[in-house]
PDB file of C-alpha atoms in Angstrom:
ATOM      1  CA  UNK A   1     -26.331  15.104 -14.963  1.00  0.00           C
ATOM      2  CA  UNK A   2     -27.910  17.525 -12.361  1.00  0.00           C
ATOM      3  CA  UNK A   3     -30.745  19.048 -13.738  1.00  0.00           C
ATOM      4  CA  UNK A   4     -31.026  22.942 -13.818  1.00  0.00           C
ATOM      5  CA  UNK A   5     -33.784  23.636 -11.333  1.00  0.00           C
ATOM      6  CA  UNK A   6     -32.201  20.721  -8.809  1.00  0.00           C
ATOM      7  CA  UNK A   7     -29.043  23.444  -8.919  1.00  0.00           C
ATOM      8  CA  UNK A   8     -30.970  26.283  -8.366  1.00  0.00           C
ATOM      9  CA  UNK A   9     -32.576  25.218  -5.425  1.00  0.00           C
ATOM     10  CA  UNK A  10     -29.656  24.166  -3.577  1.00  0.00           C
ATOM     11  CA  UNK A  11     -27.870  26.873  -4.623  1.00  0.00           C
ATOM     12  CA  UNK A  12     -31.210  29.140  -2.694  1.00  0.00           C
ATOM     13  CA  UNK A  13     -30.864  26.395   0.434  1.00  0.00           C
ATOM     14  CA  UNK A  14     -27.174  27.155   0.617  1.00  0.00           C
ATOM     15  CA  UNK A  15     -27.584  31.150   0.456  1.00  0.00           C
ATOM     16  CA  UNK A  16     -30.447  30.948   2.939  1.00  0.00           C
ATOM     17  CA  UNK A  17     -28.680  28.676   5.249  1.00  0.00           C
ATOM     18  CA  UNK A  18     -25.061  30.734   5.440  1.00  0.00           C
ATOM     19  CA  UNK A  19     -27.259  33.817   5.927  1.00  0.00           C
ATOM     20  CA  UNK A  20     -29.132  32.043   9.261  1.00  0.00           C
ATOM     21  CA  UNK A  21     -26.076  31.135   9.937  1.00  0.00           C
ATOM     22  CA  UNK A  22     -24.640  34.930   9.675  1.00  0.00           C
ATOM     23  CA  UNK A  23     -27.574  36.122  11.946  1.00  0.00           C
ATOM     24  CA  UNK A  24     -26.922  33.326  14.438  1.00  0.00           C
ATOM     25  CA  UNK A  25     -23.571  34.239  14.815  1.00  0.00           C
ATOM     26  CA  UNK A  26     -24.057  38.251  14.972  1.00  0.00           C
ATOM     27  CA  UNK A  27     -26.724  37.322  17.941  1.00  0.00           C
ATOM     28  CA  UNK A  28     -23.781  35.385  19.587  1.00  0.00           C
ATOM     29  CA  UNK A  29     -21.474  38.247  19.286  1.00  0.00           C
ATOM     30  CA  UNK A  30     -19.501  36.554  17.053  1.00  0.00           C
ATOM     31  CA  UNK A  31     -17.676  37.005  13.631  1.00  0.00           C
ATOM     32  CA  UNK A  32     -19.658  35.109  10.930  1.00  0.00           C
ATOM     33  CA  UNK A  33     -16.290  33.307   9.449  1.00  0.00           C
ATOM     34  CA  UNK A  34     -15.457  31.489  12.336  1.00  0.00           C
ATOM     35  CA  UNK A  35     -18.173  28.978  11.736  1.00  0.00           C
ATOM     36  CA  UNK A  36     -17.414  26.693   8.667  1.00  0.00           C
ATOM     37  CA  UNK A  37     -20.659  25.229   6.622  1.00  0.00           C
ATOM     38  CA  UNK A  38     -20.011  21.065   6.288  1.00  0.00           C
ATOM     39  CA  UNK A  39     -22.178  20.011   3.783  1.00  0.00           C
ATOM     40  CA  UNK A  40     -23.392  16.245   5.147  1.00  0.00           C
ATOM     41  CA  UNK A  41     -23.336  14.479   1.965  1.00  0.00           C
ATOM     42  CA  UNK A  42     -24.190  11.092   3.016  1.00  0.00           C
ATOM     43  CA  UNK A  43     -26.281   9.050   0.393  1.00  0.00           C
ATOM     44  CA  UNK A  44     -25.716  12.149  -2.117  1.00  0.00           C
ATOM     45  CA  UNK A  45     -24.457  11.162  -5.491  1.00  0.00           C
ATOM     46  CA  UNK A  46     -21.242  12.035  -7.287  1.00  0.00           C
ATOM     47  CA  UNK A  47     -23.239  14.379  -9.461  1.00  0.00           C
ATOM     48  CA  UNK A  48     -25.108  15.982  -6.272  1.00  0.00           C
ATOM     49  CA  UNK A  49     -22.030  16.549  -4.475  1.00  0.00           C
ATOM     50  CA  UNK A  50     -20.134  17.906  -7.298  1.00  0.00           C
ATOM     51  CA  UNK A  51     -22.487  20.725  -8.127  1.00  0.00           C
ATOM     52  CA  UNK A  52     -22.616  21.373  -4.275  1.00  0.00           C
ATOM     53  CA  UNK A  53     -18.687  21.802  -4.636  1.00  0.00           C
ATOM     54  CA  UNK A  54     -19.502  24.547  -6.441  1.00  0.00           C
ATOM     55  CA  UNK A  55     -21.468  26.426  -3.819  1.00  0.00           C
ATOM     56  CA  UNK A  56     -20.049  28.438  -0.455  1.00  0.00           C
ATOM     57  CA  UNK A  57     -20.027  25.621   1.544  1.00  0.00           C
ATOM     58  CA  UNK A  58     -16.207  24.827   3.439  1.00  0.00           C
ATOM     59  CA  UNK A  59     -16.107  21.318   3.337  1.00  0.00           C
ATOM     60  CA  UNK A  60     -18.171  17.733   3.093  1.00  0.00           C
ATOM     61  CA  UNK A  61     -19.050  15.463   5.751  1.00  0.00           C
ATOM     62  CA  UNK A  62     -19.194  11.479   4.749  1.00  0.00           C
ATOM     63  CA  UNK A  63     -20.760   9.018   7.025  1.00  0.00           C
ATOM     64  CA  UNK A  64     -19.998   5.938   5.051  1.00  0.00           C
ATOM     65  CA  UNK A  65     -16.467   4.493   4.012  1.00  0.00           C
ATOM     66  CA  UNK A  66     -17.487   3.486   1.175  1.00  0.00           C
ATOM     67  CA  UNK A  67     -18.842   6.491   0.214  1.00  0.00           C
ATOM     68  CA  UNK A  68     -16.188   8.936   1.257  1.00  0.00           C
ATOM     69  CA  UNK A  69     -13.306   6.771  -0.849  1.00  0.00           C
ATOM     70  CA  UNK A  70     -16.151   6.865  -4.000  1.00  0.00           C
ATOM     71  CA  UNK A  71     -16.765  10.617  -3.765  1.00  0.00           C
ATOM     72  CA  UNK A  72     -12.971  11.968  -3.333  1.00  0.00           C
ATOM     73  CA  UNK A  73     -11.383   9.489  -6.180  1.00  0.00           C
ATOM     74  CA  UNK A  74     -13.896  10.814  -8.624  1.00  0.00           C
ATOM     75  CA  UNK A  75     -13.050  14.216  -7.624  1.00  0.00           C
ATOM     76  CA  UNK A  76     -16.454  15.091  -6.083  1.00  0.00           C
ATOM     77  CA  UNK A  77     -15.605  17.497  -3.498  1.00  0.00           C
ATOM     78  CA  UNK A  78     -13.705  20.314  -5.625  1.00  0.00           C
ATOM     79  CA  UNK A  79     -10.775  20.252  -3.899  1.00  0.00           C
ATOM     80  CA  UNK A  80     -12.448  20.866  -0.315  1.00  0.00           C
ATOM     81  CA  UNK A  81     -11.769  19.127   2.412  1.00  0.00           C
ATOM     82  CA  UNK A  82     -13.902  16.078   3.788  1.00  0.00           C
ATOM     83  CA  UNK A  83     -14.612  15.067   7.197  1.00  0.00           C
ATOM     84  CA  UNK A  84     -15.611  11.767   8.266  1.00  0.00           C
ATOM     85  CA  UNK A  85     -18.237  12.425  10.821  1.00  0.00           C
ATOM     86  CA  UNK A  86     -19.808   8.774  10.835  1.00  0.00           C
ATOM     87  CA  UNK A  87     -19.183   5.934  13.201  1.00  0.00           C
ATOM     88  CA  UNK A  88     -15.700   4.311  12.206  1.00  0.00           C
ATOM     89  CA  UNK A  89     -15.839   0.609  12.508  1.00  0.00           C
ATOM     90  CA  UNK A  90     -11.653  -0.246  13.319  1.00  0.00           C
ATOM     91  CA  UNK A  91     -11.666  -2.326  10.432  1.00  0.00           C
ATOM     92  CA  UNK A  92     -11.854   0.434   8.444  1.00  0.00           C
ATOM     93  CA  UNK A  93      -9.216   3.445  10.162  1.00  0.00           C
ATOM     94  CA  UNK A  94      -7.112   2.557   6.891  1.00  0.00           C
ATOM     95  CA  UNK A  95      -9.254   3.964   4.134  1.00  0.00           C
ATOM     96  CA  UNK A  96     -10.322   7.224   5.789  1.00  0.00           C
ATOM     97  CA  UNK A  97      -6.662   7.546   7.914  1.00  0.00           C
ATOM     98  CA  UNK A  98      -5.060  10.360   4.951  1.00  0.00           C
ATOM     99  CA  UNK A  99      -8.352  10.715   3.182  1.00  0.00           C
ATOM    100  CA  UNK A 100     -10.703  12.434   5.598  1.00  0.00           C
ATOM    101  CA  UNK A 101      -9.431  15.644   6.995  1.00  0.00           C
ATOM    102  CA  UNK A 102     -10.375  15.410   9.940  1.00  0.00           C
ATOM    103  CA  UNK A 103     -11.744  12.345  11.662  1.00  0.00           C
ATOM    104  CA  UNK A 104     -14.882  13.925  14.125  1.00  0.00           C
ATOM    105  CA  UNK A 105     -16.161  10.580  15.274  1.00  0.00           C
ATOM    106  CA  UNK A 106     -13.274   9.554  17.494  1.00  0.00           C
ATOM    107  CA  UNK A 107     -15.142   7.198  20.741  1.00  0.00           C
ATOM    108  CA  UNK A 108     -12.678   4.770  21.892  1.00  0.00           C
ATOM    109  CA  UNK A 109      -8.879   4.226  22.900  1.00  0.00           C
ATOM    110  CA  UNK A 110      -9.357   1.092  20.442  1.00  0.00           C
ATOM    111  CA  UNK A 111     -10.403   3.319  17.792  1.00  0.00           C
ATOM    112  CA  UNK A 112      -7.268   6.375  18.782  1.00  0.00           C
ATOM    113  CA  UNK A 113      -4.704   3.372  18.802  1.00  0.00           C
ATOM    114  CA  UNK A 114      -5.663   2.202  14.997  1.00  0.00           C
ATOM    115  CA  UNK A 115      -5.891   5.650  13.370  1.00  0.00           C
ATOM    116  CA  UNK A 116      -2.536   6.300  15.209  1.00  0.00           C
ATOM    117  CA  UNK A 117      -1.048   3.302  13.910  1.00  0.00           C
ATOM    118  CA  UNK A 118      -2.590   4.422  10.338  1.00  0.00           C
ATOM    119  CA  UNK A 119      -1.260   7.535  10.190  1.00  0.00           C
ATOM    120  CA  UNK A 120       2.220   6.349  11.412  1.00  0.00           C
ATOM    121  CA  UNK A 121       2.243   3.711   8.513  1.00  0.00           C
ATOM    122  CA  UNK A 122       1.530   6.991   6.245  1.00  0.00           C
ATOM    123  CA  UNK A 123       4.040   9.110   7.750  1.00  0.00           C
ATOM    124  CA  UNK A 124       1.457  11.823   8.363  1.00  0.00           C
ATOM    125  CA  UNK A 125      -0.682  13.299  11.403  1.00  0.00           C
ATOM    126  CA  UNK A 126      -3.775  12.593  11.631  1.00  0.00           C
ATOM    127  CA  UNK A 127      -6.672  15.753  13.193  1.00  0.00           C
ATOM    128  CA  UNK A 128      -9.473  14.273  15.025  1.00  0.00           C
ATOM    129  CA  UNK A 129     -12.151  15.440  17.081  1.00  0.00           C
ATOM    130  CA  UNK A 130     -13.932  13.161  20.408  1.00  0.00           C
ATOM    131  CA  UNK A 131     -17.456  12.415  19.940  1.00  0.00           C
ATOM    132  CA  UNK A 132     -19.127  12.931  23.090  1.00  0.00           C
ATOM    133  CA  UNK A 133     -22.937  11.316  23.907  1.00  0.00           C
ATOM    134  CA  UNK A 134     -23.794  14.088  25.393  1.00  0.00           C
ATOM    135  CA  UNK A 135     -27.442  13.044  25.351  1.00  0.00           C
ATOM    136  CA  UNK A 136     -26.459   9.910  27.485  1.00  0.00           C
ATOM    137  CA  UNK A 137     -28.298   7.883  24.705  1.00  0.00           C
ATOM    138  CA  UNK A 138     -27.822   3.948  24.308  1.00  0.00           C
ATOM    139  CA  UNK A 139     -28.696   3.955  20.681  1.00  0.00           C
ATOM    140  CA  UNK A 140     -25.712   6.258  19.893  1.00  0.00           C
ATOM    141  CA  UNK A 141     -21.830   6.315  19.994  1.00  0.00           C
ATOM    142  CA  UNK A 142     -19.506   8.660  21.580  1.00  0.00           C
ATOM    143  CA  UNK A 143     -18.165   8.485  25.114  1.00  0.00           C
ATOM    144  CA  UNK A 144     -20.032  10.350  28.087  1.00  0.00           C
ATOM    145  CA  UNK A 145     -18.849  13.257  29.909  1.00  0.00           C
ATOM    146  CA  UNK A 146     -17.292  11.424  32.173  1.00  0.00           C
ATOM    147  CA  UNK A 147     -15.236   9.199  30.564  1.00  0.00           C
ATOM    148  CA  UNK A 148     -13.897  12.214  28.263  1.00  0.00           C
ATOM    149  CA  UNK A 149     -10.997  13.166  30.242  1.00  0.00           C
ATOM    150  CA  UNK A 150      -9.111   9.546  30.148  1.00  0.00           C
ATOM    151  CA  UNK A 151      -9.716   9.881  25.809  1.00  0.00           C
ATOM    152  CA  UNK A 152      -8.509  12.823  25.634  1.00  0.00           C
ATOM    153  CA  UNK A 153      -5.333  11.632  27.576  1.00  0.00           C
ATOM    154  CA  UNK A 154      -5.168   9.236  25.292  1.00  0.00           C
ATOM    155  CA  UNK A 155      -5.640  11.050  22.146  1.00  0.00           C
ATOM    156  CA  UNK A 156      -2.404  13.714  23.408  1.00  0.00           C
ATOM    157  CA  UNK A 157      -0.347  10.595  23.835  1.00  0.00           C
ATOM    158  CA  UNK A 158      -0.563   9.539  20.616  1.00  0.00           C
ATOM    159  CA  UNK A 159       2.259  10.564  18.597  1.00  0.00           C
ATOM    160  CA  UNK A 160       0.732  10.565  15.014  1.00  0.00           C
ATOM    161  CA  UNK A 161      -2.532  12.184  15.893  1.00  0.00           C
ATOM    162  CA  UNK A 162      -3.425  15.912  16.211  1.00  0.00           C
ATOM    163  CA  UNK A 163      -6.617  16.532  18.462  1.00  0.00           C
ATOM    164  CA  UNK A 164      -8.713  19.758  18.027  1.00  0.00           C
ATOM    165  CA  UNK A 165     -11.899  19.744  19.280  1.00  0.00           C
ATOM    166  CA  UNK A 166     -15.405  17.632  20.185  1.00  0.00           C
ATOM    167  CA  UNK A 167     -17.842  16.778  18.334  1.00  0.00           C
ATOM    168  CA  UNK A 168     -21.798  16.051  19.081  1.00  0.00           C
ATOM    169  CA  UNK A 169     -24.991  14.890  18.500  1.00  0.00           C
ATOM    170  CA  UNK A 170     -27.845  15.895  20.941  1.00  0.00           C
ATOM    171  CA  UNK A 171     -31.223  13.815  21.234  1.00  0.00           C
ATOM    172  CA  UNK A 172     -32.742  14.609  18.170  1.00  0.00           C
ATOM    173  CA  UNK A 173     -36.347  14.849  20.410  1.00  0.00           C
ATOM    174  CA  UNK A 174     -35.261  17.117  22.791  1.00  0.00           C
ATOM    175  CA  UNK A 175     -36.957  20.615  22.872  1.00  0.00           C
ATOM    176  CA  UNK A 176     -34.998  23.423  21.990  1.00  0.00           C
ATOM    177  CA  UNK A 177     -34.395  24.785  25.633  1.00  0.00           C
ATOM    178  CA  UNK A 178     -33.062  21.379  26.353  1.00  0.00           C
ATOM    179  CA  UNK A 179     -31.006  21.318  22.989  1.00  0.00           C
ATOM    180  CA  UNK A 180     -29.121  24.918  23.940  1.00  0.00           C
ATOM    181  CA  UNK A 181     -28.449  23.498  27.327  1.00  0.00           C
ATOM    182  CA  UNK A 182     -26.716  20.325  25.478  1.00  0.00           C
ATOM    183  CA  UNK A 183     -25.000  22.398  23.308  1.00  0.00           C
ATOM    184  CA  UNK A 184     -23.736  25.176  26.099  1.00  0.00           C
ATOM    185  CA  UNK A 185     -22.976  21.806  28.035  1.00  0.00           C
ATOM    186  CA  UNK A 186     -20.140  21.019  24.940  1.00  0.00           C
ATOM    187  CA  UNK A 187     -19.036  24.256  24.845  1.00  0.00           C
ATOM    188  CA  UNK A 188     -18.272  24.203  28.486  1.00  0.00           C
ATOM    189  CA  UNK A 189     -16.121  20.874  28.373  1.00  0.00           C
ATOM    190  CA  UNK A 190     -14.182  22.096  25.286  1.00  0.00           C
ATOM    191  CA  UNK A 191     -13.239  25.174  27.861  1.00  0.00           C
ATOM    192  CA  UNK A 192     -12.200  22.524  30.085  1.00  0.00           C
ATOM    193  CA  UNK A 193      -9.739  20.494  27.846  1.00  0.00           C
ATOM    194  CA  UNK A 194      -8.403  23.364  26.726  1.00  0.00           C
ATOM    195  CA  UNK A 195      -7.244  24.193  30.210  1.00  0.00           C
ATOM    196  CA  UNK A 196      -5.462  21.677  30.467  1.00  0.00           C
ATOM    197  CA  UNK A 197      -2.729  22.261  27.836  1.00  0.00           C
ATOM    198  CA  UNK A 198      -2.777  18.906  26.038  1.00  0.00           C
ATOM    199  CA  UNK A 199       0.002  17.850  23.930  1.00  0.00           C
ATOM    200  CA  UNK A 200       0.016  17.292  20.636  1.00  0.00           C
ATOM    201  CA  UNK A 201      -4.060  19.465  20.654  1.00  0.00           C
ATOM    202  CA  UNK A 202      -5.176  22.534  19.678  1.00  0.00           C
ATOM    203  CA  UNK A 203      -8.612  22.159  21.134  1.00  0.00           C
ATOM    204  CA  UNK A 204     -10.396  25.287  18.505  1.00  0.00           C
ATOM    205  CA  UNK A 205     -12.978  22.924  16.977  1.00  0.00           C
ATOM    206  CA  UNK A 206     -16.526  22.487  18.070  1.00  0.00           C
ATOM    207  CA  UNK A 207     -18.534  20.461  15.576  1.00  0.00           C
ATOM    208  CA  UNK A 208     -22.632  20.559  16.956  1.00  0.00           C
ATOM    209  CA  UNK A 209     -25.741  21.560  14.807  1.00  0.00           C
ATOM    210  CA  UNK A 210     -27.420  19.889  12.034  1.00  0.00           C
ATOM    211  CA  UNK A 211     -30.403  21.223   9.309  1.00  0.00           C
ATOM    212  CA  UNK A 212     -32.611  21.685  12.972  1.00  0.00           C
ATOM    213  CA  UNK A 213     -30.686  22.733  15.217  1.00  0.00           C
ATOM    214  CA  UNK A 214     -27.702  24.635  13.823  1.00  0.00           C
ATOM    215  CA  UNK A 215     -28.783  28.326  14.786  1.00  0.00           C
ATOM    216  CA  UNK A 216     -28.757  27.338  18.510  1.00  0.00           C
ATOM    217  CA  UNK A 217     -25.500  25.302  18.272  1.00  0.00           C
ATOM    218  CA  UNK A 218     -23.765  29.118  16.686  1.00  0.00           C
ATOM    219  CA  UNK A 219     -25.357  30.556  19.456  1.00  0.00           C
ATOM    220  CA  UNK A 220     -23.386  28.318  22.006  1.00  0.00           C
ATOM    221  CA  UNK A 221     -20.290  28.219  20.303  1.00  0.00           C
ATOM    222  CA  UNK A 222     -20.253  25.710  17.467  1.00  0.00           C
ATOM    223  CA  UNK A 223     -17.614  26.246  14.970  1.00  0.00           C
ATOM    224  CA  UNK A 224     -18.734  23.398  12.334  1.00  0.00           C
ATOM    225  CA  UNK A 225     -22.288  22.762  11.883  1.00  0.00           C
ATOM    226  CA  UNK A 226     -23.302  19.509   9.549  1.00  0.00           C
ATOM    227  CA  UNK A 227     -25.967  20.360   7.552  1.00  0.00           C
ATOM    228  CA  UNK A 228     -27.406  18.097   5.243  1.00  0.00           C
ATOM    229  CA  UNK A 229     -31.276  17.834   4.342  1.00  0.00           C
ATOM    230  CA  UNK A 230     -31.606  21.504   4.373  1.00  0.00           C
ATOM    231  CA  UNK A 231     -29.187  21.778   1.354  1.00  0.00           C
ATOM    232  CA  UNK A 232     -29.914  19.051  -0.627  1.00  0.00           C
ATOM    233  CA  UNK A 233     -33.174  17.846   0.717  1.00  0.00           C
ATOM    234  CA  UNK A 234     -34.922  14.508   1.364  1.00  0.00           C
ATOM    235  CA  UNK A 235     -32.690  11.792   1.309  1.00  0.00           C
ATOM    236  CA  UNK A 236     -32.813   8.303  -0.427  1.00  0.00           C
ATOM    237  CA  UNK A 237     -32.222   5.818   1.801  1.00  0.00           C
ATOM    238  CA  UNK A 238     -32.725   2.970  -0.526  1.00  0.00           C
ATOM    239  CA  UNK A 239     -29.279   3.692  -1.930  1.00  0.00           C
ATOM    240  CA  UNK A 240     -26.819   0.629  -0.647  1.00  0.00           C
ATOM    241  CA  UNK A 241     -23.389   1.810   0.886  1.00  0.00           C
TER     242      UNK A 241
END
């Protein structure tokens, strides 16, 4: 059981974050409900998460398998909706394919081809987003800029998928004239595939912007931000996935 004052602050993180988040986008020009809060839940507990359900945030964010099928069969996430935003391993595309609502993590055609052949199976359509390295980093997935355009052929071929955005993670280091440039740098290539018409797309998502970063990533467009620490705070990572 969540104790009382646990509650109470993340109920104050939550109400101070969607009000940065409010500000951000009035700076920006833009409405306020066009950007949806994803609470990134990843080594939270049932109990955590649950009593986070309960707060104005749009939907949860899972990392881990494991954890994503634990949290939504005991009912954690209220009835929201939960992304997978961590790095899917292929081996896995069967227990997040019809669980997660949207897949963001999408980095190879290896990767497309199994959560295609998932959802098939499951006679549904699977949303995903690409994850772009848009930091150019070797310590971190998603494809670069420039192989972006042959996934995202890929992705509109593939009859049981629906794609609708990008998704990114810039160098956490990075100073925050160099983060805004990343971030206006994503905004700029979702322009681009949305030029191009894609089948089976509708390219309106633009996931950037974590407990750091997430005012700058409004500023330049973001329409999910994955915000974790600053709701919940520190995490534990001595708990096993």
């Amino acid at each position: 059981m969540l104790n009382n004052e646990t509650a109470r602050q993340m109920a104050e993180n939550v109400a101070r974050i969607r009000e940065r988040m409010a500000e951000a986008a009035r700076a920006a020009g833009r409405d306020p409900g066009e950007i949806l809060l994803c609470a990134a839940c990843k080594t939270r507990t049932v109990e955590e998460v649950c009593a986070s359900a309960r707060l104005p945030i749009d939907l949860f964010g899972e990392n881990h398998v494991q954890e994503l099928v634990e949290k939504s069969e005991a009912g954690a996430y209220g009835g929201k909706p939960a992304h997978f935003i961590g790095h899917l391993q292929t081996n896995k595309v069967n227990k997040v394919v019809g669980r997660a609502a949207l897949i963001e993590s999408v980095d190879s055609e290896r990767l497309l081809q199994k959560i295609d052949r998932a959802a098939e199976a499951l006679g549904l359509r699977q949303d995903i987003l690409i994850e772009v390295n848009i930091g150019g980093e070797a310590s971190k997935s998603g494809v670069d800029a420039e192989g972006l355009w042959a996934l995202l052929e890929a992705a509109a071929a593939c009859g049981h998928l629906r794609l609708r955005g990008l998704m990114a993670i810039p160098p956490a280091d990075a100073a925050p004239d160099e983060t805004r440039r990343f971030f206006a740098s994503m905004r700029g290539l979702l322009e681009q595939a949305a030029a191009r018409g894609y089948e089976n797309a509708r390219m309106d998502t633009l996931s950037m912007g974590m407990s750091g970063d997430y005012p700058l990533a409004i500023e330049e467009g973001a329409t999910i931000v994955r915000i974790g620490t600053a709701i919940y705070g520190a995490r534990d990572y001595t708990r096993s996935h």
